[in-house]
mmCIF file of C-alpha atoms in Angstrom:
data_model
loop_
_atom_site.group_PDB
_atom_site.id
_atom_site.type_symbol
_atom_site.label_atom_id
_atom_site.label_comp_id
_atom_site.label_asym_id
_atom_site.label_seq_id
_atom_site.Cartn_x
_atom_site.Cartn_y
_atom_site.Cartn_z
ATOM 1 C CA MET A 1 134.951 92.422 98.663
ATOM 2 C CA LYS A 2 134.126 95.296 100.814
ATOM 3 C CA VAL A 3 130.980 97.269 100.004
ATOM 4 C CA LEU A 4 129.653 100.685 101.088
ATOM 5 C CA VAL A 5 125.963 101.700 101.120
ATOM 6 C CA VAL A 6 125.481 105.360 101.392
ATOM 7 C CA GLY A 7 122.492 106.581 103.473
ATOM 8 C CA GLY A 8 120.746 106.063 106.665
ATOM 9 C CA GLY A 9 117.036 105.187 106.014
ATOM 10 C CA GLY A 10 114.911 102.266 105.710
ATOM 11 C CA ARG A 11 115.920 101.800 102.011
ATOM 12 C CA GLU A 12 119.589 101.648 102.967
ATOM 13 C CA HIS A 13 118.982 99.200 105.799
ATOM 14 C CA ALA A 14 117.295 96.889 103.359
ATOM 15 C CA MET A 15 119.975 97.183 100.759
ATOM 16 C CA ALA A 16 122.770 96.581 103.318
ATOM 17 C CA TRP A 17 120.865 93.638 104.780
ATOM 18 C CA LYS A 18 120.366 92.047 101.321
ATOM 19 C CA LEU A 19 124.057 92.726 100.261
ATOM 20 C CA ALA A 20 125.151 91.075 103.538
ATOM 21 C CA GLN A 21 123.651 87.841 102.510
ATOM 22 C CA SER A 22 126.194 87.602 99.603
ATOM 23 C CA PRO A 23 128.890 84.957 100.258
ATOM 24 C CA LYS A 24 131.309 87.023 97.983
ATOM 25 C CA ILE A 25 131.180 90.084 100.330
ATOM 26 C CA GLN A 26 133.736 90.443 103.143
ATOM 27 C CA GLN A 27 132.024 93.357 104.904
ATOM 28 C CA VAL A 28 129.233 95.788 104.310
ATOM 29 C CA TYR A 29 129.504 99.356 105.691
ATOM 30 C CA VAL A 30 126.672 101.846 105.886
ATOM 31 C CA ALA A 31 127.154 105.528 105.934
ATOM 32 C CA PRO A 32 125.985 106.906 108.234
ATOM 33 C CA GLY A 33 123.441 103.977 108.981
ATOM 34 C CA ASN A 34 120.943 104.183 111.760
ATOM 35 C CA GLY A 35 120.033 102.294 115.033
ATOM 36 C CA GLY A 36 118.939 99.188 113.086
ATOM 37 C CA THR A 37 122.202 98.842 111.092
ATOM 38 C CA SER A 38 124.181 99.515 114.165
ATOM 39 C CA ARG A 39 122.535 96.403 115.830
ATOM 40 C CA ASP A 40 123.127 94.061 113.028
ATOM 41 C CA PRO A 41 126.226 92.126 113.517
ATOM 42 C CA ASN A 42 126.762 91.796 109.818
ATOM 43 C CA LEU A 43 126.937 95.614 109.170
ATOM 44 C CA ILE A 44 129.232 98.365 110.234
ATOM 45 C CA ASN A 45 128.033 101.980 110.548
ATOM 46 C CA VAL A 46 130.400 104.718 109.331
ATOM 47 C CA PRO A 47 129.589 108.047 110.768
ATOM 48 C CA ILE A 48 130.368 110.125 107.771
ATOM 49 C CA THR A 49 128.006 112.162 105.570
ATOM 50 C CA ASP A 50 130.132 114.614 103.700
ATOM 51 C CA GLY A 51 130.750 113.188 100.162
ATOM 52 C CA VAL A 52 134.404 114.236 99.795
ATOM 53 C CA ASP A 53 135.206 112.766 103.192
ATOM 54 C CA LEU A 54 133.336 109.501 102.319
ATOM 55 C CA ARG A 55 135.335 109.232 98.998
ATOM 56 C CA GLN A 56 138.638 109.378 100.903
ATOM 57 C CA TRP A 57 137.279 106.926 103.443
ATOM 58 C CA ALA A 58 136.350 104.453 100.589
ATOM 59 C CA ILE A 59 139.753 104.810 98.985
ATOM 60 C CA ASP A 60 141.523 104.303 102.354
ATOM 61 C CA HIS A 61 139.460 101.167 103.299
ATOM 62 C CA GLY A 62 139.592 99.451 99.844
ATOM 63 C CA ILE A 63 135.795 99.635 98.989
ATOM 64 C CA GLY A 64 135.249 97.561 95.937
ATOM 65 C CA LEU A 65 131.640 98.836 95.287
ATOM 66 C CA THR A 66 129.451 101.734 96.626
ATOM 67 C CA LEU A 67 125.667 101.725 96.321
ATOM 68 C CA VAL A 68 123.862 105.148 96.913
ATOM 69 C CA GLY A 69 120.411 105.025 98.387
ATOM 70 C CA PRO A 70 119.057 108.516 98.879
ATOM 71 C CA GLU A 71 118.544 111.333 96.287
ATOM 72 C CA ALA A 72 120.541 114.116 97.989
ATOM 73 C CA PRO A 73 124.176 112.644 97.587
ATOM 74 C CA LEU A 74 123.326 111.879 93.937
ATOM 75 C CA ALA A 75 122.057 115.414 93.319
ATOM 76 C CA ASN A 76 125.205 116.654 94.859
ATOM 77 C CA GLY A 77 127.462 114.704 92.410
ATOM 78 C CA ILE A 78 128.720 111.843 94.588
ATOM 79 C CA VAL A 79 128.844 109.497 91.568
ATOM 80 C CA ASP A 80 130.872 111.775 89.453
ATOM 81 C CA ASP A 81 133.406 112.282 92.297
ATOM 82 C CA PHE A 82 133.831 108.617 93.195
ATOM 83 C CA ARG A 83 134.265 107.697 89.488
ATOM 84 C CA ALA A 84 136.880 110.430 88.991
ATOM 85 C CA HIS A 85 138.869 108.698 91.684
ATOM 86 C CA GLY A 86 138.605 105.381 90.184
ATOM 87 C CA LEU A 87 135.904 103.998 92.526
ATOM 88 C CA ARG A 88 133.203 101.735 91.430
ATOM 89 C CA ILE A 89 129.751 103.177 92.351
ATOM 90 C CA PHE A 90 126.106 102.472 91.279
ATOM 91 C CA GLY A 91 123.956 105.507 90.546
ATOM 92 C CA PRO A 92 123.324 108.329 88.191
ATOM 93 C CA THR A 93 125.651 111.354 87.696
ATOM 94 C CA GLN A 94 124.710 114.823 88.804
ATOM 95 C CA ALA A 95 123.477 115.661 85.427
ATOM 96 C CA ALA A 96 121.254 112.634 85.109
ATOM 97 C CA ALA A 97 119.997 113.026 88.670
ATOM 98 C CA GLN A 98 118.315 116.079 87.436
ATOM 99 C CA LEU A 99 115.414 113.922 86.291
ATOM 100 C CA GLU A 100 114.575 113.920 90.095
ATOM 101 C CA SER A 101 116.329 116.959 91.514
ATOM 102 C CA SER A 102 114.480 119.342 89.099
ATOM 103 C CA LYS A 103 110.800 118.635 88.226
ATOM 104 C CA ALA A 104 111.081 121.438 85.651
ATOM 105 C CA PHE A 105 113.998 119.569 84.018
ATOM 106 C CA SER A 106 112.043 116.332 84.208
ATOM 107 C CA LYS A 107 108.842 117.731 82.606
ATOM 108 C CA ALA A 108 110.663 119.541 79.818
ATOM 109 C CA PHE A 109 112.649 116.110 79.167
ATOM 110 C CA MET A 110 109.331 114.249 79.003
ATOM 111 C CA GLN A 111 107.980 116.786 76.728
ATOM 112 C CA ARG A 112 110.920 116.725 74.459
ATOM 113 C CA HIS A 113 111.023 112.938 74.071
ATOM 114 C CA SER A 114 107.138 112.392 73.858
ATOM 115 C CA ILE A 115 106.968 110.595 77.234
ATOM 116 C CA PRO A 116 103.225 110.564 78.440
ATOM 117 C CA THR A 117 102.811 112.889 81.386
ATOM 118 C CA ALA A 118 100.434 115.392 82.857
ATOM 119 C CA ALA A 119 100.021 118.792 81.161
ATOM 120 C CA PHE A 120 102.037 121.424 83.015
ATOM 121 C CA GLU A 121 103.449 124.979 83.377
ATOM 122 C CA THR A 122 106.458 126.131 85.396
ATOM 123 C CA PHE A 123 106.429 129.287 87.554
ATOM 124 C CA THR A 124 108.824 131.410 89.706
ATOM 125 C CA ASP A 125 106.431 134.270 90.001
ATOM 126 C CA ALA A 126 103.612 133.662 92.589
ATOM 127 C CA ALA A 127 101.130 136.109 90.945
ATOM 128 C CA LEU A 128 101.330 134.290 87.577
ATOM 129 C CA ALA A 129 100.963 130.919 89.285
ATOM 130 C CA HIS A 130 97.835 132.158 91.133
ATOM 131 C CA ALA A 131 96.361 133.391 87.925
ATOM 132 C CA TYR A 132 97.089 130.176 86.285
ATOM 133 C CA VAL A 133 95.275 127.979 88.798
ATOM 134 C CA GLU A 134 92.345 130.511 88.796
ATOM 135 C CA ARG A 135 92.061 129.932 85.064
ATOM 136 C CA LEU A 136 92.241 126.138 85.170
ATOM 137 C CA GLY A 137 90.383 125.444 88.380
ATOM 138 C CA ALA A 138 90.691 122.573 90.868
ATOM 139 C CA PRO A 139 91.523 119.739 91.431
ATOM 140 C CA ILE A 140 95.203 120.607 90.342
ATOM 141 C CA VAL A 141 98.699 119.612 91.595
ATOM 142 C CA VAL A 142 101.251 121.905 92.835
ATOM 143 C CA LYS A 143 104.937 120.604 93.034
ATOM 144 C CA ALA A 144 108.003 122.328 94.543
ATOM 145 C CA ASP A 145 110.817 122.095 91.885
ATOM 146 C CA GLY A 146 113.593 120.379 93.873
ATOM 147 C CA LEU A 147 114.220 117.709 96.502
ATOM 148 C CA ALA A 148 111.642 117.753 99.178
ATOM 149 C CA ALA A 149 111.989 114.313 100.768
ATOM 150 C CA GLY A 150 108.588 113.224 99.266
ATOM 151 C CA LYS A 151 106.690 116.184 100.811
ATOM 152 C CA GLY A 152 106.936 118.739 97.973
ATOM 153 C CA VAL A 153 103.669 117.715 96.274
ATOM 154 C CA VAL A 154 100.232 119.092 97.002
ATOM 155 C CA VAL A 155 97.143 117.565 95.363
ATOM 156 C CA ALA A 156 94.876 120.581 95.680
ATOM 157 C CA MET A 157 91.252 119.519 95.618
ATOM 158 C CA THR A 158 90.120 123.129 96.035
ATOM 159 C CA LEU A 159 91.390 126.606 94.773
ATOM 160 C CA ALA A 160 92.224 127.693 98.307
ATOM 161 C CA GLU A 161 94.458 124.727 98.765
ATOM 162 C CA ALA A 162 96.233 125.486 95.448
ATOM 163 C CA HIS A 163 96.770 129.062 96.321
ATOM 164 C CA GLU A 164 98.046 128.072 99.775
ATOM 165 C CA ALA A 165 100.539 125.617 98.290
ATOM 166 C CA ILE A 166 101.706 128.238 95.888
ATOM 167 C CA ASP A 167 102.460 130.810 98.681
ATOM 168 C CA PHE A 168 104.093 128.083 100.862
ATOM 169 C CA MET A 169 106.431 126.835 97.993
ATOM 170 C CA LEU A 170 107.179 130.181 96.352
ATOM 171 C CA LEU A 171 106.886 132.901 98.907
ATOM 172 C CA ASP A 172 107.494 131.206 102.187
ATOM 173 C CA ASN A 173 109.767 128.495 100.557
ATOM 174 C CA THR A 174 109.351 126.709 104.019
ATOM 175 C CA LEU A 175 110.633 123.466 102.427
ATOM 176 C CA GLY A 176 113.939 125.042 101.738
ATOM 177 C CA VAL A 177 113.718 123.752 98.225
ATOM 178 C CA ALA A 178 115.631 125.491 95.557
ATOM 179 C CA HIS A 179 115.823 124.557 91.861
ATOM 180 C CA ASN A 180 119.135 124.063 90.109
ATOM 181 C CA ALA A 181 119.372 127.810 89.264
ATOM 182 C CA GLY A 182 118.735 128.914 92.752
ATOM 183 C CA GLY A 183 115.589 130.370 94.190
ATOM 184 C CA ALA A 184 112.090 128.818 94.463
ATOM 185 C CA ARG A 185 110.081 127.460 91.416
ATOM 186 C CA VAL A 186 106.842 125.396 91.344
ATOM 187 C CA VAL A 187 105.425 122.997 88.535
ATOM 188 C CA ILE A 188 101.670 123.139 88.225
ATOM 189 C CA GLU A 189 100.131 120.044 86.623
ATOM 190 C CA GLU A 190 96.731 118.875 85.632
ATOM 191 C CA PHE A 191 95.128 116.447 87.980
ATOM 192 C CA LEU A 192 95.045 112.971 86.783
ATOM 193 C CA GLN A 193 92.720 110.150 87.704
ATOM 194 C CA GLY A 194 93.586 106.486 88.139
ATOM 195 C CA GLU A 195 95.708 104.145 90.456
ATOM 196 C CA GLU A 196 99.304 104.925 91.087
ATOM 197 C CA ALA A 197 102.214 102.334 90.824
ATOM 198 C CA SER A 198 105.958 102.416 91.394
ATOM 199 C CA PHE A 199 107.825 101.088 88.335
ATOM 200 C CA MET A 200 111.487 100.543 89.032
ATOM 201 C CA VAL A 201 114.380 99.371 86.883
ATOM 202 C CA LEU A 202 118.121 98.927 86.855
ATOM 203 C CA CYS A 203 120.157 100.850 84.154
ATOM 204 C CA ASP A 204 123.635 100.443 83.139
ATOM 205 C CA GLY A 205 123.780 103.246 80.521
ATOM 206 C CA LYS A 206 122.501 101.228 77.702
ATOM 207 C CA ASN A 207 120.613 98.073 79.004
ATOM 208 C CA VAL A 208 117.639 98.102 81.406
ATOM 209 C CA VAL A 209 116.227 95.232 83.634
ATOM 210 C CA ALA A 210 112.883 95.798 85.410
ATOM 211 C CA LEU A 211 112.548 95.131 89.211
ATOM 212 C CA ALA A 212 109.487 93.567 90.691
ATOM 213 C CA THR A 213 106.314 95.758 90.491
ATOM 214 C CA SER A 214 105.229 97.618 93.593
ATOM 215 C CA GLN A 215 102.646 100.078 94.995
ATOM 216 C CA ASP A 216 102.987 102.411 97.900
ATOM 217 C CA HIS A 217 100.567 104.560 100.034
ATOM 218 C CA LYS A 218 101.498 108.277 100.062
ATOM 219 C CA ARG A 219 98.764 109.614 102.360
ATOM 220 C CA LEU A 220 99.259 109.728 106.100
ATOM 221 C CA GLN A 221 95.830 108.098 107.082
ATOM 222 C CA ASP A 222 93.712 105.198 106.210
ATOM 223 C CA GLY A 223 91.645 105.424 103.154
ATOM 224 C CA ASP A 224 94.209 107.642 101.524
ATOM 225 C CA LEU A 225 93.234 110.559 103.556
ATOM 226 C CA GLY A 226 95.479 113.355 105.119
ATOM 227 C CA PRO A 227 98.619 114.969 103.786
ATOM 228 C CA ASN A 228 101.194 113.348 101.474
ATOM 229 C CA THR A 229 104.132 111.778 103.009
ATOM 230 C CA GLY A 230 107.204 110.033 101.742
ATOM 231 C CA GLY A 231 105.274 106.702 101.927
ATOM 232 C CA MET A 232 103.376 104.999 104.825
ATOM 233 C CA GLY A 233 103.839 101.469 103.470
ATOM 234 C CA ALA A 234 104.118 99.399 100.198
ATOM 235 C CA TYR A 235 103.654 95.944 98.825
ATOM 236 C CA SER A 236 105.053 93.899 95.888
ATOM 237 C CA PRO A 237 103.965 92.677 93.314
ATOM 238 C CA ALA A 238 101.309 95.451 92.360
ATOM 239 C CA PRO A 239 98.128 93.759 90.637
ATOM 240 C CA VAL A 240 97.559 96.970 88.922
ATOM 241 C CA VAL A 241 100.561 96.563 86.899
ATOM 242 C CA THR A 242 99.333 93.937 84.499
ATOM 243 C CA ALA A 243 101.410 92.188 81.791
ATOM 244 C CA GLU A 244 99.957 94.685 79.364
ATOM 245 C CA VAL A 245 100.720 97.659 81.537
ATOM 246 C CA HIS A 246 104.312 96.439 82.226
ATOM 247 C CA ALA A 247 104.905 96.246 78.422
ATOM 248 C CA ARG A 248 103.479 99.661 77.934
ATOM 249 C CA ALA A 249 105.519 101.190 80.837
ATOM 250 C CA MET A 250 108.783 99.726 79.296
ATOM 251 C CA ARG A 251 107.800 100.861 75.695
ATOM 252 C CA GLU A 252 106.252 104.293 76.312
ATOM 253 C CA VAL A 253 108.215 105.385 79.472
ATOM 254 C CA ILE A 254 111.439 103.626 80.460
ATOM 255 C CA LEU A 255 113.047 102.888 77.062
ATOM 256 C CA PRO A 256 112.382 106.358 75.603
ATOM 257 C CA THR A 257 113.794 107.772 78.909
ATOM 258 C CA ILE A 258 117.034 105.815 78.635
ATOM 259 C CA ARG A 259 117.242 106.553 74.961
ATOM 260 C CA GLY A 260 116.453 110.254 75.400
ATOM 261 C CA MET A 261 119.138 110.751 78.152
ATOM 262 C CA GLU A 262 121.655 109.136 75.814
ATOM 263 C CA LYS A 263 120.734 111.413 73.035
ATOM 264 C CA ASP A 264 120.948 114.412 75.191
ATOM 265 C CA GLY A 265 124.484 113.372 76.139
ATOM 266 C CA ILE A 266 123.547 112.351 79.697
ATOM 267 C CA PRO A 267 123.749 108.524 79.733
ATOM 268 C CA TYR A 268 121.720 107.086 82.703
ATOM 269 C CA THR A 269 123.187 104.575 85.150
ATOM 270 C CA GLY A 270 121.527 103.547 88.382
ATOM 271 C CA PHE A 271 118.087 102.839 89.645
ATOM 272 C CA LEU A 272 115.271 104.701 87.774
ATOM 273 C CA TYR A 273 111.803 104.960 89.441
ATOM 274 C CA ALA A 274 108.822 106.044 87.292
ATOM 275 C CA GLY A 275 105.834 107.000 89.237
ATOM 276 C CA LEU A 276 102.887 105.911 87.001
ATOM 277 C CA MET A 277 99.204 106.844 86.948
ATOM 278 C CA ILE A 278 97.207 104.073 85.423
ATOM 279 C CA ASP A 279 93.681 104.912 84.293
ATOM 280 C CA PRO A 280 90.899 102.191 84.143
ATOM 281 C CA GLN A 281 91.787 101.479 80.453
ATOM 282 C CA GLY A 282 95.231 100.573 81.249
ATOM 283 C CA ARG A 283 96.737 103.785 79.694
ATOM 284 C CA ILE A 284 99.735 105.352 81.628
ATOM 285 C CA LYS A 285 101.030 108.773 82.368
ATOM 286 C CA THR A 286 104.297 109.555 84.293
ATOM 287 C CA LEU A 287 103.819 111.442 87.553
ATOM 288 C CA GLU A 288 107.607 111.783 88.379
ATOM 289 C CA PHE A 289 110.929 110.251 87.950
ATOM 290 C CA ASN A 290 113.133 109.278 90.933
ATOM 291 C CA CYS A 291 116.863 108.512 90.435
ATOM 292 C CA ARG A 292 117.004 105.831 93.234
ATOM 293 C CA MET A 293 114.734 103.042 94.568
ATOM 294 C CA GLY A 294 111.637 104.249 96.293
ATOM 295 C CA ASP A 295 111.226 104.097 100.153
ATOM 296 C CA PRO A 296 109.348 102.134 101.294
ATOM 297 C CA GLU A 297 109.020 100.155 98.083
ATOM 298 C CA THR A 298 112.615 98.944 98.413
ATOM 299 C CA GLN A 299 111.848 96.994 101.533
ATOM 300 C CA PRO A 300 109.310 94.595 100.141
ATOM 301 C CA ILE A 301 111.103 94.432 96.781
ATOM 302 C CA LEU A 302 114.418 93.302 98.276
ATOM 303 C CA MET A 303 112.563 90.844 100.666
ATOM 304 C CA ARG A 304 111.484 89.065 97.350
ATOM 305 C CA LEU A 305 114.735 89.251 95.463
ATOM 306 C CA LYS A 306 116.400 85.842 95.456
ATOM 307 C CA SER A 307 119.251 86.911 93.210
ATOM 308 C CA ASP A 308 122.599 87.936 94.816
ATOM 309 C CA LEU A 309 122.366 91.762 94.885
ATOM 310 C CA LEU A 310 126.227 91.828 94.503
ATOM 311 C CA ASP A 311 126.123 89.971 91.230
ATOM 312 C CA VAL A 312 123.208 92.396 90.102
ATOM 313 C CA LEU A 313 125.164 95.596 91.034
ATOM 314 C CA MET A 314 128.443 94.302 89.495
ATOM 315 C CA ALA A 315 126.754 93.557 86.116
ATOM 316 C CA ALA A 316 124.935 97.084 86.394
ATOM 317 C CA THR A 317 128.328 98.846 86.832
ATOM 318 C CA SER A 318 129.942 97.133 83.823
ATOM 319 C CA GLU A 319 127.322 97.426 81.168
ATOM 320 C CA GLY A 320 126.388 93.750 81.689
ATOM 321 C CA LEU A 321 122.584 93.959 82.440
ATOM 322 C CA ASP A 322 121.828 92.374 79.072
ATOM 323 C CA LYS A 323 123.158 89.127 80.526
ATOM 324 C CA LEU A 324 121.223 89.357 83.689
ATOM 325 C CA GLU A 325 118.019 87.877 84.790
ATOM 326 C CA LEU A 326 116.595 88.395 88.136
ATOM 327 C CA ASP A 327 115.143 85.763 90.323
ATOM 328 C CA TRP A 328 112.083 86.449 92.506
ATOM 329 C CA ASP A 329 110.170 84.883 95.329
ATOM 330 C CA ARG A 330 106.680 84.167 94.153
ATOM 331 C CA ARG A 331 105.225 85.356 97.505
ATOM 332 C CA VAL A 332 103.893 88.770 98.363
ATOM 333 C CA ALA A 333 105.933 91.218 100.468
ATOM 334 C CA LEU A 334 104.157 93.945 102.407
ATOM 335 C CA GLY A 335 105.640 96.734 104.450
ATOM 336 C CA VAL A 336 104.048 98.933 107.083
ATOM 337 C CA VAL A 337 105.545 102.204 108.113
ATOM 338 C CA MET A 338 105.612 103.338 111.697
ATOM 339 C CA ALA A 339 106.027 107.047 111.807
ATOM 340 C CA ALA A 340 106.918 109.541 114.543
ATOM 341 C CA ALA A 341 104.527 111.992 116.245
ATOM 342 C CA GLY A 342 104.093 115.084 114.258
ATOM 343 C CA TYR A 343 105.020 113.420 110.925
ATOM 344 C CA PRO A 344 105.165 114.717 107.969
ATOM 345 C CA MET A 345 105.593 118.459 108.853
ATOM 346 C CA SER A 346 107.317 118.441 112.284
ATOM 347 C CA PRO A 347 108.321 114.885 113.442
ATOM 348 C CA ARG A 348 109.383 114.639 117.111
ATOM 349 C CA LYS A 349 112.608 112.901 117.894
ATOM 350 C CA GLY A 350 114.072 111.186 121.038
ATOM 351 C CA ASP A 351 111.051 108.847 121.763
ATOM 352 C CA ALA A 352 112.187 105.474 123.196
ATOM 353 C CA ILE A 353 111.123 102.301 121.044
ATOM 354 C CA THR A 354 110.136 99.074 122.913
ATOM 355 C CA GLY A 355 109.061 95.704 121.838
ATOM 356 C CA LEU A 356 111.166 95.355 118.700
ATOM 357 C CA PRO A 357 110.729 91.726 117.550
ATOM 358 C CA LEU A 358 113.380 89.345 116.446
ATOM 359 C CA ASP A 359 113.954 89.493 112.744
ATOM 360 C CA SER A 360 113.401 86.299 110.591
ATOM 361 C CA HIS A 361 113.360 85.224 106.988
ATOM 362 C CA GLU A 362 109.635 86.210 106.719
ATOM 363 C CA VAL A 363 109.359 89.340 108.727
ATOM 364 C CA MET A 364 111.985 92.015 108.869
ATOM 365 C CA VAL A 365 111.872 95.348 110.931
ATOM 366 C CA PHE A 366 113.878 97.744 108.703
ATOM 367 C CA HIS A 367 114.957 100.923 110.620
ATOM 368 C CA ALA A 368 114.659 104.333 109.023
ATOM 369 C CA GLY A 369 114.593 107.091 111.577
ATOM 370 C CA THR A 370 116.239 105.594 114.579
ATOM 371 C CA THR A 371 119.334 106.017 116.479
ATOM 372 C CA GLU A 372 121.031 103.815 119.212
ATOM 373 C CA GLN A 373 122.031 105.406 122.412
ATOM 374 C CA GLU A 374 123.336 103.541 125.491
ATOM 375 C CA GLY A 375 121.849 100.439 124.171
ATOM 376 C CA GLN A 376 118.347 101.878 123.652
ATOM 377 C CA ILE A 377 116.834 102.659 120.152
ATOM 378 C CA LEU A 378 115.287 106.134 119.926
ATOM 379 C CA THR A 379 113.368 107.858 117.145
ATOM 380 C CA SER A 380 115.379 110.269 115.179
ATOM 381 C CA SER A 381 113.185 111.257 112.035
ATOM 382 C CA GLY A 382 109.779 111.212 110.531
ATOM 383 C CA ARG A 383 109.445 107.647 109.344
ATOM 384 C CA VAL A 384 110.882 105.374 112.081
ATOM 385 C CA LEU A 385 110.430 101.740 110.941
ATOM 386 C CA CYS A 386 108.999 99.605 108.178
ATOM 387 C CA VAL A 387 107.862 96.235 109.258
ATOM 388 C CA THR A 388 107.877 93.973 106.341
ATOM 389 C CA ALA A 389 106.456 90.506 105.852
ATOM 390 C CA LEU A 390 106.494 87.688 103.171
ATOM 391 C CA ALA A 391 103.376 85.490 102.656
ATOM 392 C CA ASP A 392 101.432 83.658 99.985
ATOM 393 C CA SER A 393 98.901 86.413 99.703
ATOM 394 C CA VAL A 394 98.521 90.105 100.213
ATOM 395 C CA LYS A 395 96.017 89.452 102.959
ATOM 396 C CA GLN A 396 98.328 87.006 104.837
ATOM 397 C CA ALA A 397 101.339 89.427 104.418
ATOM 398 C CA GLN A 398 99.287 92.110 105.677
ATOM 399 C CA GLN A 399 98.184 90.155 108.847
ATOM 400 C CA LYS A 400 101.789 88.983 109.425
ATOM 401 C CA ALA A 401 103.221 92.590 109.159
ATOM 402 C CA TYR A 402 100.606 94.049 111.421
ATOM 403 C CA GLN A 403 100.986 91.254 113.953
ATOM 404 C CA SER A 404 104.624 92.124 114.258
ATOM 405 C CA ALA A 405 104.066 95.823 114.210
ATOM 406 C CA SER A 406 101.461 95.528 117.072
ATOM 407 C CA GLN A 407 104.409 94.468 119.468
ATOM 408 C CA ILE A 408 106.278 97.686 118.880
ATOM 409 C CA ALA A 409 105.615 100.847 120.868
ATOM 410 C CA PHE A 410 106.728 104.493 121.179
ATOM 411 C CA ASP A 411 105.061 107.652 122.203
ATOM 412 C CA GLY A 412 103.146 109.351 119.316
ATOM 413 C CA LEU A 413 103.282 106.442 116.968
ATOM 414 C CA GLN A 414 101.435 106.913 113.699
ATOM 415 C CA MET A 415 100.636 103.807 111.453
ATOM 416 C CA ARG A 416 98.178 103.290 108.755
ATOM 417 C CA ARG A 417 95.968 100.047 109.252
ATOM 418 C CA ASP A 418 95.144 99.330 105.671
ATOM 419 C CA ILE A 419 98.307 98.936 103.763
ATOM 420 C CA GLY A 420 97.631 96.786 100.691
ATOM 421 C CA TYR A 421 93.784 97.359 100.790
ATOM 422 C CA ARG A 422 93.789 98.158 97.081
ATOM 423 C CA ALA A 423 95.297 94.717 96.057
ATOM 424 C CA ILE A 424 92.907 92.965 98.508
ATOM 425 C CA LYS A 425 89.958 94.998 97.008
ATOM 426 C CA ASN A 426 90.876 94.081 93.557
#
């Protein structure tokens, strides 16, 4: 079988790398791919980003299964289009992807189906939004309603930060984010205390299978300081997700979401990611939904997956998840993101990357924002690489990942030095 992975980031590199291990697959294509996938002899990059062109390419090349990595193609309806032309594809429809593409849709859905989440209000009028935060005070959370590549959330610790975020998202609309009805909109939420975790599952429309737990680090700098990013590193499993928290997440968040979507006439297929806030008593609230696997959580999760990913996806695209049991490596996987100069707001491109180590079964360098030019790997986006290691403990995986990362260099490199510290602290 020929398989197509849509996307060009670190998540897609990890997906393509994992799929290429299946003996049942003839060839894995990645569209558009990156510098890392271009160097992998088991993968072929396809320089197409337009959904319609990609669908025609998939028909012409006899693609048996397509896996969509990033959120933008899902929000644009790639799953609907591929299915309409008889192609097997894993991901949510455009309507279902609103759980991620519109925070206002997502919050209203959670409210309607009694899924625990932070109290919120939605605004298109900046003056009303400013008055609201004045009334509630800080800390408070301001979110752009739409896709913002992980950068549309401001956790405002002061009123000044909250007002600045409102102007930035509503008046300037610098992020270029527009909700589904056009124009800018923000969701303003209560600030929640606790520890975050990423809870991801596979859904086939009716059945659900949980993936290994994980936790990522959103802030740019050590100690969870600095601006929010798309994620500076992650590890799996996440000790904060105890057996009790896991059961609660399935019972209170995941299953009500799948049943709710079905009830609303929008059956959900694809990966579903619930960002959870877990308080000291183990109670949970849903911070957000993503309609795909998280990045960088995918990299450590797929390093630990022992099952054939093709078998998993074939079951998930034929309502067969009730017959599936995933097999996991008992070890810990930890990934460290290496980011470009100027990330997250204005990442620099074109810096040469040197010292890339050879990949192995226990240490993989997944490429995200790279491109290959004349045999040289250059930076091409904000998050450049994710160095991911497997070991018997969080501490050992951390040491192994940083040891490999220390060999890699490019101008302006940004990297946190404390990925996994919460799990070690616990």
